[in-house]
mmCIF file with all atom_site columns, C-alpha atoms in Angstrom:
data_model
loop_
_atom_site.group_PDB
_atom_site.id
_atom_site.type_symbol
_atom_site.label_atom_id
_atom_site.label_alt_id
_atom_site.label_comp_id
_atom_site.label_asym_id
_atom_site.label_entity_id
_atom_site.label_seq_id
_atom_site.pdbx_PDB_ins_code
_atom_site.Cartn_x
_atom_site.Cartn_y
_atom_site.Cartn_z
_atom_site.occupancy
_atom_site.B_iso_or_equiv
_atom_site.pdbx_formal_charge
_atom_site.auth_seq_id
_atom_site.auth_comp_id
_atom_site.auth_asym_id
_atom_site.auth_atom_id
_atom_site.pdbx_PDB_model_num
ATOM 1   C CA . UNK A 1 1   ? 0.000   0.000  0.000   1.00 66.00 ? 11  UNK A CA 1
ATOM 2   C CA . UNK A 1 2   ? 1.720   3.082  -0.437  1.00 76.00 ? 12  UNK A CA 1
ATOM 3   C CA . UNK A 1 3   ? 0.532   5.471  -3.958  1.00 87.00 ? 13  UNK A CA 1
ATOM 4   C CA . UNK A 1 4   ? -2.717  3.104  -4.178  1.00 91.00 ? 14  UNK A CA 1
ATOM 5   C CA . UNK A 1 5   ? -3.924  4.115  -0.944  1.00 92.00 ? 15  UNK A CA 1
ATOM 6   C CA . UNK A 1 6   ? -3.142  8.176  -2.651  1.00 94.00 ? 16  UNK A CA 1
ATOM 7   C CA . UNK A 1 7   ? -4.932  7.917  -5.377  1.00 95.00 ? 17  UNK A CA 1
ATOM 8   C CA . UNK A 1 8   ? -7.799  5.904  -4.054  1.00 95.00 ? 18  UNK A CA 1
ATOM 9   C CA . UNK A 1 9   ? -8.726  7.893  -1.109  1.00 97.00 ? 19  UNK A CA 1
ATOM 10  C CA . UNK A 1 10  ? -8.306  11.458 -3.595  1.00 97.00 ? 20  UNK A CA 1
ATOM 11  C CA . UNK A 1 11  ? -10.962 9.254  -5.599  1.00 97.00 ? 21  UNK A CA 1
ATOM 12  C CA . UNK A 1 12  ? -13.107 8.834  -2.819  1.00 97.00 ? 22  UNK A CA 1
ATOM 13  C CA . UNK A 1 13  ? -12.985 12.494 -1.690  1.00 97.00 ? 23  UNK A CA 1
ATOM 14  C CA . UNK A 1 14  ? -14.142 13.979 -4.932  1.00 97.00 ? 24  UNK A CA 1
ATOM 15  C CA . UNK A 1 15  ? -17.087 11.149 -5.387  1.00 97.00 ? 25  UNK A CA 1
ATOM 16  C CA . UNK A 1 16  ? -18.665 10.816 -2.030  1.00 97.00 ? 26  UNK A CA 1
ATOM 17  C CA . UNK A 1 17  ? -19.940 14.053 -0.253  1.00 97.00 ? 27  UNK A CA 1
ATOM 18  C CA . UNK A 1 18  ? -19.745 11.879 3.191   1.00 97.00 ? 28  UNK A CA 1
ATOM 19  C CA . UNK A 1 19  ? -15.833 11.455 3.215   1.00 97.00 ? 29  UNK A CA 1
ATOM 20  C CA . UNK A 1 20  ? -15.336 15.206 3.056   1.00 97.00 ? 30  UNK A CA 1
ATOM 21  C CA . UNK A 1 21  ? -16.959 15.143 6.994   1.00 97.00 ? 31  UNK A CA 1
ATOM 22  C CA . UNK A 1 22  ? -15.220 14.903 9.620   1.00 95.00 ? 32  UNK A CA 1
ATOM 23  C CA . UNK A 1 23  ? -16.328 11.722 10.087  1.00 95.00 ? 33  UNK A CA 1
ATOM 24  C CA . UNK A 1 24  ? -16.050 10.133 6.888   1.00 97.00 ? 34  UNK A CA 1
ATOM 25  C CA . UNK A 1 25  ? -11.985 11.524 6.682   1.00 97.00 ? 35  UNK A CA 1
ATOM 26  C CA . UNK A 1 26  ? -11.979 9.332  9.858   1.00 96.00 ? 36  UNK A CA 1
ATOM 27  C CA . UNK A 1 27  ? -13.303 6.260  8.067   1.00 96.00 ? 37  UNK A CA 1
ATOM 28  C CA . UNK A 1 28  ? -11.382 7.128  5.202   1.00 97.00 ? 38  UNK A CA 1
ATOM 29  C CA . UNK A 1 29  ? -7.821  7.000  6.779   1.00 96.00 ? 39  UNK A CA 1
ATOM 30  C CA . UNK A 1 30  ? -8.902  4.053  8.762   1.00 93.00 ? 40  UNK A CA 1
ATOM 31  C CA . UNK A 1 31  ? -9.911  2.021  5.798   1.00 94.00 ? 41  UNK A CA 1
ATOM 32  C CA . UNK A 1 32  ? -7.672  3.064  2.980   1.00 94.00 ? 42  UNK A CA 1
ATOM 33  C CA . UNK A 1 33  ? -4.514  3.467  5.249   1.00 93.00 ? 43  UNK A CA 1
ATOM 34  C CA . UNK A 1 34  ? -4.762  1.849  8.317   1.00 90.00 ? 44  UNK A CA 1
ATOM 35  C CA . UNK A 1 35  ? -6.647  -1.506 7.905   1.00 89.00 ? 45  UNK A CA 1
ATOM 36  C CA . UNK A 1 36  ? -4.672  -1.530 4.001   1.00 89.00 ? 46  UNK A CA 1
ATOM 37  C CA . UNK A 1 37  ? -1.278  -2.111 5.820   1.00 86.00 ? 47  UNK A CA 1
ATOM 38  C CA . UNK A 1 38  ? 0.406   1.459  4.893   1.00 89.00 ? 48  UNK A CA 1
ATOM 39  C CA . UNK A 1 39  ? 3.707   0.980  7.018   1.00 86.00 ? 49  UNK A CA 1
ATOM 40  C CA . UNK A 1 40  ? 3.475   4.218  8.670   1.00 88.00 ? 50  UNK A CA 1
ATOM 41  C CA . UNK A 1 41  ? 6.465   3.039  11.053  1.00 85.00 ? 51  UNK A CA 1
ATOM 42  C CA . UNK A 1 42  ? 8.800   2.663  8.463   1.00 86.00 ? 52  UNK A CA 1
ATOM 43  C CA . UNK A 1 43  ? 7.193   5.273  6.359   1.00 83.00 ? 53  UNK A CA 1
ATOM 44  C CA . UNK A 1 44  ? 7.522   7.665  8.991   1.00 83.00 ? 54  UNK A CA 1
ATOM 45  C CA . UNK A 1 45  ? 10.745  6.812  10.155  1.00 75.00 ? 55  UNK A CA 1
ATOM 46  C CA . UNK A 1 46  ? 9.440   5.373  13.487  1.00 70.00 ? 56  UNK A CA 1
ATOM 47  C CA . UNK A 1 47  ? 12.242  3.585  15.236  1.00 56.00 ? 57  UNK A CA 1
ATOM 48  C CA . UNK A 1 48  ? 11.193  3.475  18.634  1.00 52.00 ? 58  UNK A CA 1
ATOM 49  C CA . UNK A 1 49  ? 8.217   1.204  17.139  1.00 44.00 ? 59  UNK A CA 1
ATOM 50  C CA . UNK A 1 50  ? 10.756  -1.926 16.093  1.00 45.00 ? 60  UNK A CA 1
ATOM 51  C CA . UNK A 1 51  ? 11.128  -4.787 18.983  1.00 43.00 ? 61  UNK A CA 1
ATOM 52  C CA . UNK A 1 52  ? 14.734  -4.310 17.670  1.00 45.00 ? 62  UNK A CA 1
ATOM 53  C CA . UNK A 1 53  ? 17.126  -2.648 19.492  1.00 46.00 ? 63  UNK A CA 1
ATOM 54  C CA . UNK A 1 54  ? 16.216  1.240  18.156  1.00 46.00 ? 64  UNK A CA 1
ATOM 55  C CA . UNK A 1 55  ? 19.741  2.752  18.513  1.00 47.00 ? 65  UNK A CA 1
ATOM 56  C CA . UNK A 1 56  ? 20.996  -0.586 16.370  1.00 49.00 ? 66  UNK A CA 1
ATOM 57  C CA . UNK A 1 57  ? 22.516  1.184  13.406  1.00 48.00 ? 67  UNK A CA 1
ATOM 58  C CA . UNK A 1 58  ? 20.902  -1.380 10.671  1.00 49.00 ? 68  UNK A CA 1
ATOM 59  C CA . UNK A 1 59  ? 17.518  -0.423 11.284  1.00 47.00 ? 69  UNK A CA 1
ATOM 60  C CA . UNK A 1 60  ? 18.828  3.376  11.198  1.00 45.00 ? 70  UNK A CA 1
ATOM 61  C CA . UNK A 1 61  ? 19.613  3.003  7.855   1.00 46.00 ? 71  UNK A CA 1
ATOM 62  C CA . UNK A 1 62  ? 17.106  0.601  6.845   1.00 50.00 ? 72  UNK A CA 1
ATOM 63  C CA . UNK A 1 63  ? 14.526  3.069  8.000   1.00 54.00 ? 73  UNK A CA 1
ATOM 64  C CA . UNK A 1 64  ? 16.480  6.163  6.490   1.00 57.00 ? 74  UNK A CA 1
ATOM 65  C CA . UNK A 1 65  ? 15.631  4.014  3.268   1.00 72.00 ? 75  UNK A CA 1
ATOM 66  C CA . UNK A 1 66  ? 12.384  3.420  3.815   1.00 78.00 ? 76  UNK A CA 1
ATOM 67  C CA . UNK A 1 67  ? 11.332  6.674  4.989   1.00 83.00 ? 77  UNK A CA 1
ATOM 68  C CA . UNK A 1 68  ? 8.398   8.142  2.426   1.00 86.00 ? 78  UNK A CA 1
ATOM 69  C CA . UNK A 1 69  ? 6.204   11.463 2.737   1.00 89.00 ? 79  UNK A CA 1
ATOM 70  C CA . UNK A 1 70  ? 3.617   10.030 0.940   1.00 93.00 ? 80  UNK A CA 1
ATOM 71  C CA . UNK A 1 71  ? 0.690   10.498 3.888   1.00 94.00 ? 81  UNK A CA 1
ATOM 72  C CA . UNK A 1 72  ? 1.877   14.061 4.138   1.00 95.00 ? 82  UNK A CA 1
ATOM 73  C CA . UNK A 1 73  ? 1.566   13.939 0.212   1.00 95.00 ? 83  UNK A CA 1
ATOM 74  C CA . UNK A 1 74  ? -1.974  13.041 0.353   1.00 97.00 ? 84  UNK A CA 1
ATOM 75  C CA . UNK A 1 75  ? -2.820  15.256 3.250   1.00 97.00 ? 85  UNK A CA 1
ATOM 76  C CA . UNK A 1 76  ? -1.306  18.141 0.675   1.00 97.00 ? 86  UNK A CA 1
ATOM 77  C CA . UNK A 1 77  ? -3.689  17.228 -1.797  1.00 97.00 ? 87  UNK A CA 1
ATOM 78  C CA . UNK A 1 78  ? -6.415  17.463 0.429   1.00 98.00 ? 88  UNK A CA 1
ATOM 79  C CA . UNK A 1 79  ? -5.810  21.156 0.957   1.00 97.00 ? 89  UNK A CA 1
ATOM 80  C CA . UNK A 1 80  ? -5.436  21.502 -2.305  1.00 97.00 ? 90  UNK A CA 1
ATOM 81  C CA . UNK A 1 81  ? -9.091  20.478 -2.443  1.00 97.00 ? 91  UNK A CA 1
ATOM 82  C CA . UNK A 1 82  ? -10.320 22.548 0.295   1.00 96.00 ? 92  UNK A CA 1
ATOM 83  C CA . UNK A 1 83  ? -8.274  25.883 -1.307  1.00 95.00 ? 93  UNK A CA 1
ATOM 84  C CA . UNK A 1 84  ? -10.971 25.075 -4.910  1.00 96.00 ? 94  UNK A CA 1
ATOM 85  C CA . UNK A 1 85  ? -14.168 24.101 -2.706  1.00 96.00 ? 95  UNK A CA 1
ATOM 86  C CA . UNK A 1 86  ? -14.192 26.283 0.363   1.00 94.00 ? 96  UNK A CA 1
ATOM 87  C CA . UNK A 1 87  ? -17.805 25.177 1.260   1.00 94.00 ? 97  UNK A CA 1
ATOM 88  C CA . UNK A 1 88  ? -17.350 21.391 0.048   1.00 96.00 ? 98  UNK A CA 1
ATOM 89  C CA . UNK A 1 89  ? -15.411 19.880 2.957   1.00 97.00 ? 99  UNK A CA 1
ATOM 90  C CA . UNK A 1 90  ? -16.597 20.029 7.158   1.00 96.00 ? 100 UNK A CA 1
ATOM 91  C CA . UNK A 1 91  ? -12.909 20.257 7.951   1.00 96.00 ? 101 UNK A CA 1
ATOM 92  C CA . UNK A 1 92  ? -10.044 22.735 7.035   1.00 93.00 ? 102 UNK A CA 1
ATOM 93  C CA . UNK A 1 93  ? -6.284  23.033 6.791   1.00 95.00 ? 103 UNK A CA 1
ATOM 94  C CA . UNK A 1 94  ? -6.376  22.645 10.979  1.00 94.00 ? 104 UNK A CA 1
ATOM 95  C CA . UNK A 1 95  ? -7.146  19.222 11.125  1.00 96.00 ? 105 UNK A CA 1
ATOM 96  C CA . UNK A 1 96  ? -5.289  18.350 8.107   1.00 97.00 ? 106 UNK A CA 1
ATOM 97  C CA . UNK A 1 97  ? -2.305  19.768 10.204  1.00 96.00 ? 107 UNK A CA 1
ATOM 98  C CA . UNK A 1 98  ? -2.617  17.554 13.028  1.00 95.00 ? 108 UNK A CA 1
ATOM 99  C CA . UNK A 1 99  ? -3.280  14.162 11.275  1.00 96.00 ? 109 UNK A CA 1
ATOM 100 C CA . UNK A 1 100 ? 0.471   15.102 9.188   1.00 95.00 ? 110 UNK A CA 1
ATOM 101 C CA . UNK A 1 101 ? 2.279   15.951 12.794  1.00 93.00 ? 111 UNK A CA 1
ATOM 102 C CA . UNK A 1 102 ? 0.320   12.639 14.462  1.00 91.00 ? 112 UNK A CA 1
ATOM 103 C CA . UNK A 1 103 ? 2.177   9.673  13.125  1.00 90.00 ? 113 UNK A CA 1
ATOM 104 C CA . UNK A 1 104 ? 5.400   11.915 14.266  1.00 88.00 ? 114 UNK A CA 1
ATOM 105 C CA . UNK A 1 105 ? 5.302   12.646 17.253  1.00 84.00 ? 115 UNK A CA 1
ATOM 106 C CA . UNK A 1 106 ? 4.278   9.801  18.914  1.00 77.00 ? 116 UNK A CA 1
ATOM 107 C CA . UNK A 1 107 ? 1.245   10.736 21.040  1.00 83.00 ? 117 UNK A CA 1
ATOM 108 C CA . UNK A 1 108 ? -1.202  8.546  19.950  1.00 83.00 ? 118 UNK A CA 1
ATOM 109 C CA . UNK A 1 109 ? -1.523  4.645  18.981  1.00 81.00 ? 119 UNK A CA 1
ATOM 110 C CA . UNK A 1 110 ? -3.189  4.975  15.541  1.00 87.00 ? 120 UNK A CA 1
ATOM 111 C CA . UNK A 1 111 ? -0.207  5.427  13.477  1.00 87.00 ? 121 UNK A CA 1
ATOM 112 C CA . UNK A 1 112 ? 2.162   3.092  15.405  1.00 83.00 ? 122 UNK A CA 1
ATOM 113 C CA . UNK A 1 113 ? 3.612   0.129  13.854  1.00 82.00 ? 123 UNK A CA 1
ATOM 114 C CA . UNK A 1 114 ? 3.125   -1.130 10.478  1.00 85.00 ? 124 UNK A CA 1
ATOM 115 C CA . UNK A 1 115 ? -0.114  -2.931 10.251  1.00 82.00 ? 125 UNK A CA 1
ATOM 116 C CA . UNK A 1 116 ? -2.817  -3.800 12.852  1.00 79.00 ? 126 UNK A CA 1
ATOM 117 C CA . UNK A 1 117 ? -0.721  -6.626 13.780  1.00 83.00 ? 127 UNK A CA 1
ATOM 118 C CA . UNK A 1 118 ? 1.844   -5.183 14.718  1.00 83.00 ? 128 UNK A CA 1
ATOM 119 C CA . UNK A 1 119 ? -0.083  -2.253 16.786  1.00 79.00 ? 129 UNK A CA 1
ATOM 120 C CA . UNK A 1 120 ? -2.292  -5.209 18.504  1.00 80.00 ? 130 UNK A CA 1
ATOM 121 C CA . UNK A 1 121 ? 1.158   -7.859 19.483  1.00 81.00 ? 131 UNK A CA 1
ATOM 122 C CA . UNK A 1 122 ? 2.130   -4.579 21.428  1.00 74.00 ? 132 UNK A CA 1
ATOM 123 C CA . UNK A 1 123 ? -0.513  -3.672 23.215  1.00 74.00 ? 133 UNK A CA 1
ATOM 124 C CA . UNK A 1 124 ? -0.520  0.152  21.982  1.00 69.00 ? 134 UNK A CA 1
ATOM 125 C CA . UNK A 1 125 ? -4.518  -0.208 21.371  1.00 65.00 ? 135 UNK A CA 1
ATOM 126 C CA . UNK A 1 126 ? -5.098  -0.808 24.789  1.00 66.00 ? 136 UNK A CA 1
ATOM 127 C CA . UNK A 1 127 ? -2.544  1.249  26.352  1.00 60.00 ? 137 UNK A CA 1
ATOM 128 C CA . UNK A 1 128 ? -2.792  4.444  24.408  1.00 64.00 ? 138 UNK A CA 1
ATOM 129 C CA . UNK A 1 129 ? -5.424  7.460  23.113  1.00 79.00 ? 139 UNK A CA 1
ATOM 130 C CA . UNK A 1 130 ? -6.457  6.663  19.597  1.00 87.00 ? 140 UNK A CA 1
ATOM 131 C CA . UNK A 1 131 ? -5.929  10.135 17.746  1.00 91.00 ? 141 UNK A CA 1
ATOM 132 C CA . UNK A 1 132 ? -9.559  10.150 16.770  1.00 91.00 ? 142 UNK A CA 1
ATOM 133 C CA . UNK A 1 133 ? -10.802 10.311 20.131  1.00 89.00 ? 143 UNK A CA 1
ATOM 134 C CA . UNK A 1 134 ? -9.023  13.372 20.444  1.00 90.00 ? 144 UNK A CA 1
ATOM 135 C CA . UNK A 1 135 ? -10.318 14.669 17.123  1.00 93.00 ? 145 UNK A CA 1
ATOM 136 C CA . UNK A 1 136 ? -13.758 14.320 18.189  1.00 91.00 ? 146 UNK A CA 1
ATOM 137 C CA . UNK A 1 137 ? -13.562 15.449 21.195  1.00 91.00 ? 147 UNK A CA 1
ATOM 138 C CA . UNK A 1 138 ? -12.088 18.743 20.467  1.00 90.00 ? 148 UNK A CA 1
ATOM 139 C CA . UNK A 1 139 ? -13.933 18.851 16.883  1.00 91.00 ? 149 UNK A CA 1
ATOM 140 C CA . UNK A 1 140 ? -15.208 22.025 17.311  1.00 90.00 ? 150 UNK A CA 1
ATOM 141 C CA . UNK A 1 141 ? -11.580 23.599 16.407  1.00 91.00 ? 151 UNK A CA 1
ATOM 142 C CA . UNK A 1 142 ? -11.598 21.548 13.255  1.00 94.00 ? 152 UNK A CA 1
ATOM 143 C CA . UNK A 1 143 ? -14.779 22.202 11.491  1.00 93.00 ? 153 UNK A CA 1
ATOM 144 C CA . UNK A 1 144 ? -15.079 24.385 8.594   1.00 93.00 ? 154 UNK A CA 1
ATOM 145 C CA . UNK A 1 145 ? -18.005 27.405 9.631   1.00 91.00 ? 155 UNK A CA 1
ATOM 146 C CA . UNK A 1 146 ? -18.102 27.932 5.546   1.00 91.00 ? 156 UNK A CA 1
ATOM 147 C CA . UNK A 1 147 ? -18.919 23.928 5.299   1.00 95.00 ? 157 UNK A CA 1
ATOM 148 C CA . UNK A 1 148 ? -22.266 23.793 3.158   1.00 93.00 ? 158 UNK A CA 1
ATOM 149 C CA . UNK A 1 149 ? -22.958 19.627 2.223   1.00 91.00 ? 159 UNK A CA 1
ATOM 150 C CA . UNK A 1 150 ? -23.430 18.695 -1.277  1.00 90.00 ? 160 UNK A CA 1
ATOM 151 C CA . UNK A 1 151 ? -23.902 15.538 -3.254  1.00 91.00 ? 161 UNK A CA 1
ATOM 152 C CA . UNK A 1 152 ? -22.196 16.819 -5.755  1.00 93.00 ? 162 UNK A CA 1
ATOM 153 C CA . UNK A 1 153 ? -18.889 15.042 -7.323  1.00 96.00 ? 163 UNK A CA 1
ATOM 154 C CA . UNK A 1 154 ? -15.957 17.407 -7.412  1.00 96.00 ? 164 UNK A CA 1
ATOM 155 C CA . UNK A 1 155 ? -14.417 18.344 -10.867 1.00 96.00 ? 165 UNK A CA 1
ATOM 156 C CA . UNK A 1 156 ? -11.059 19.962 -9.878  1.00 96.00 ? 166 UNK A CA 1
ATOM 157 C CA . UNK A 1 157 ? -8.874  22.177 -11.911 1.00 95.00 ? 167 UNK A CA 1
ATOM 158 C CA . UNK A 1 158 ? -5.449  20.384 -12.595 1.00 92.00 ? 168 UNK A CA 1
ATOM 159 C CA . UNK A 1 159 ? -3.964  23.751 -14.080 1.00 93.00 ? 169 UNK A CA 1
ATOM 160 C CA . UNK A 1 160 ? -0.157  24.284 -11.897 1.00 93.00 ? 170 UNK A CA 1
ATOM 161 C CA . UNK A 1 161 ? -1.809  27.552 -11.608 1.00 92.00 ? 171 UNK A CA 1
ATOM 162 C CA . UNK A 1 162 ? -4.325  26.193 -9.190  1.00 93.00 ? 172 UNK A CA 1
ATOM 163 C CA . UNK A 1 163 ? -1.898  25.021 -6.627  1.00 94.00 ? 173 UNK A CA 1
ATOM 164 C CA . UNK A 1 164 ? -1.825  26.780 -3.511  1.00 94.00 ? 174 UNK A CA 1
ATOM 165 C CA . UNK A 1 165 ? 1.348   26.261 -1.220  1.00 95.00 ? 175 UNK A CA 1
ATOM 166 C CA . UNK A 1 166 ? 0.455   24.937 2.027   1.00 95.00 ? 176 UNK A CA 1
ATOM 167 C CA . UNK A 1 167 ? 1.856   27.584 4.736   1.00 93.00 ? 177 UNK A CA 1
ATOM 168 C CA . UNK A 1 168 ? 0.046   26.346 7.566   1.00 93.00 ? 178 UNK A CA 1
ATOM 169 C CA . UNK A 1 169 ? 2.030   23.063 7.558   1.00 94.00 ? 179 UNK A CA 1
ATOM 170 C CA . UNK A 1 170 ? 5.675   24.195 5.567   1.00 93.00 ? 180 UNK A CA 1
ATOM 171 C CA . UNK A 1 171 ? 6.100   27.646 7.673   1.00 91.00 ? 181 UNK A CA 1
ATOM 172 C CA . UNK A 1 172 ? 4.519   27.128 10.562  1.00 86.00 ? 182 UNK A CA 1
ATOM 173 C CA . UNK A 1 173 ? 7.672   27.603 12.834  1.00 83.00 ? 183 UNK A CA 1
ATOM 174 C CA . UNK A 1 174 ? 8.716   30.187 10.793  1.00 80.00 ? 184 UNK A CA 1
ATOM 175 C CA . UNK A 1 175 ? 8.789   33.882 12.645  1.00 66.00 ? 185 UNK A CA 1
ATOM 176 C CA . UNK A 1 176 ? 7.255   35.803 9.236   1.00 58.00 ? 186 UNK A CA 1
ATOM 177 C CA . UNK A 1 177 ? 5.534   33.281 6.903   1.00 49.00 ? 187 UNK A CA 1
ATOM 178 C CA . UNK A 1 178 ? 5.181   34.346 2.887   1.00 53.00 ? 188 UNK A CA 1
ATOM 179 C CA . UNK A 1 179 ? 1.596   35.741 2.784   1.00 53.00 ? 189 UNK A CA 1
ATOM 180 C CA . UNK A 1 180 ? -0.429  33.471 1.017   1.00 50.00 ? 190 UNK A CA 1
ATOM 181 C CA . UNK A 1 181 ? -3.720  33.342 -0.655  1.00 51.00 ? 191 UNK A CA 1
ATOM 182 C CA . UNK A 1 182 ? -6.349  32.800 2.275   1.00 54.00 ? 192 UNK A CA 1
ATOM 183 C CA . UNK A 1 183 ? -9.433  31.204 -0.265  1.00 56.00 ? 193 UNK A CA 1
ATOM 184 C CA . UNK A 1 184 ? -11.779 30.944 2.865   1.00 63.00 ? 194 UNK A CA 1
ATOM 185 C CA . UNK A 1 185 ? -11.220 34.672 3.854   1.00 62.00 ? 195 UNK A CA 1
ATOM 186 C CA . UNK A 1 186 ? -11.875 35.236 0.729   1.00 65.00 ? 196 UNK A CA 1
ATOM 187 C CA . UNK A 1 187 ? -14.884 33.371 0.468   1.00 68.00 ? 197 UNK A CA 1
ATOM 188 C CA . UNK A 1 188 ? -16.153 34.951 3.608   1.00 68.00 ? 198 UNK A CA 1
ATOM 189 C CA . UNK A 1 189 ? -15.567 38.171 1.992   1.00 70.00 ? 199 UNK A CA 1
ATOM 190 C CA . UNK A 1 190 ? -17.533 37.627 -0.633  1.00 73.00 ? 200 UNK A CA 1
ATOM 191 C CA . UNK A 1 191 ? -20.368 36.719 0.984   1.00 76.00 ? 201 UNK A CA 1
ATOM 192 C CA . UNK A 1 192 ? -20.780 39.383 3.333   1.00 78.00 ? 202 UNK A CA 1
ATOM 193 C CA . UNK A 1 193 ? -20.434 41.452 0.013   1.00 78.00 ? 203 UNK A CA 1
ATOM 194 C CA . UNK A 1 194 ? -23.356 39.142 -1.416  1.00 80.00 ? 204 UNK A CA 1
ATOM 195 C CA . UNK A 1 195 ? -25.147 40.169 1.353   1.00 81.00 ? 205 UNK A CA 1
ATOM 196 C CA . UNK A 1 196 ? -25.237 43.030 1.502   1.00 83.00 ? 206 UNK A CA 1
ATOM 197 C CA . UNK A 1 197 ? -25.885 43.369 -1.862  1.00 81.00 ? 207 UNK A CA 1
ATOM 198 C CA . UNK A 1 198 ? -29.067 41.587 -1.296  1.00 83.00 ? 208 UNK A CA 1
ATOM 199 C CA . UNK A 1 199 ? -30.497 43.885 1.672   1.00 84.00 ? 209 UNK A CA 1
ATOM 200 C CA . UNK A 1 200 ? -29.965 46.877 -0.847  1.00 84.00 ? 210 UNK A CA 1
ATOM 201 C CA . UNK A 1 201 ? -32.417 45.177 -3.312  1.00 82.00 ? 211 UNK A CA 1
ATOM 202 C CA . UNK A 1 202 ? -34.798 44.180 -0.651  1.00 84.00 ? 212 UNK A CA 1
ATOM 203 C CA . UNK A 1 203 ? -34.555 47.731 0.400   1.00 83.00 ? 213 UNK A CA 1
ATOM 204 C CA . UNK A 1 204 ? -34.668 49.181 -2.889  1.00 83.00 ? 214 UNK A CA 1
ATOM 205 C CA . UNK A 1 205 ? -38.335 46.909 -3.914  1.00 82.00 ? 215 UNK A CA 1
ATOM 206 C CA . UNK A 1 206 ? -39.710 47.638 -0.757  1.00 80.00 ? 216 UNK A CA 1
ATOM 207 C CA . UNK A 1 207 ? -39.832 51.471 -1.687  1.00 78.00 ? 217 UNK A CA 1
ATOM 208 C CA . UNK A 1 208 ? -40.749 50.365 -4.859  1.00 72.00 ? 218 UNK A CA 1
ATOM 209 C CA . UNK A 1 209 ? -43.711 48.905 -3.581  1.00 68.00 ? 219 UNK A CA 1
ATOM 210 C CA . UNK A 1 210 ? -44.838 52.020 -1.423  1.00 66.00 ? 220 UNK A CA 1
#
């Protein structure tokens, strides 16, 4: 599992209006990544998740080998989605975020280990906070207040002139970030214009109709 689990959870995304919830990203990473086999500890250069010794300098450089953004990659897409349909996804570049720093740092079980297996022979189910029970718990600093649910498929432009860089994640630590394109603001802008356009015209025909 590694670009098939890319390509079909991107598929999913743009098909079905229920993976683009908070919710159905969970089910979506669980099934596609997680219950696929996507070696996240190797992946992710995990060594304290080998029963080998993790200072041994073989699995070092095996895992220096091994290593692969290619979650990260897919979470980057994602954005990319939510930058050309503001009002298509229940989630924004937040939670995208903290699933790319999760399998990193450690905190949680879900993206320990290299399969299910693995995660169950050491215990980490039992012993440790699944990262979606945080998720859900705190959702409310996840959702998207511009989310409006659609059945719609998404169409996206594949123009290189669509791409949007992804400064939350890439200059985060960084003390003055390159100002980039905020598309929600932006949305959010142009509704209040919208609506105020509208109370001039409702305005507007009800002198018409004195």
């Amino acid at each position: 599992c590694g670009w098939a689990c890319v390509v079909s959870s991107l598929a999913q995304l743009m098909l079905d209006p229920f993976y683009r919830t908070l919710g159905g990203l969970h089910m979506l990473i669980e099934k596609e990544w997680l219950h696929m086999g996507y070696r996240f500890s190797d992946r992710c250069a995990q060594l304290n998740s080998s029963p080998t010794d993790p200072a041994d300098p073989s699995r070092i450089v095996k895992t220096a080998t091994t290593a692969s953004p290619l979650f990260v990659l897919f979470l980057d897409c994602v954005f990319q989605l939510t930058q050309q349909f503001p009002r298509s996804f229940d989630f924004g570049s937040s939670l995208l975020v903290f699933l790319a720093d999760a399998p990193y740092h450690g905190l949680y079980c879900t993206f320990h280990g290299n399969n299910g297996l693995e995660r169950r022979a050491a215990g980490l189910l039992d012993a440790n906070i699944s990262v979606w029970s945080h998720i859900h718990l705190c959702s409310h600093r996840f959702h998207n207040p511009f989310y409006s649910a659609s059945r719609k498929a998404l169409q996206p432009s594949l123009s290189v002139l669509r791409l949007v860089f992804w400064s939350d994640y890439f200059l985060r630590h960084t003390s003055s970030p390159i100002q980039c394109t905020n598309t929600l603001e932006e949305c959010h802008q142009e509704l209040l214009f919208e609506h105020n356009e509208l109370r001039k015209l409702v305005r507007s025909l009800k002198g018409d109709a004195r």
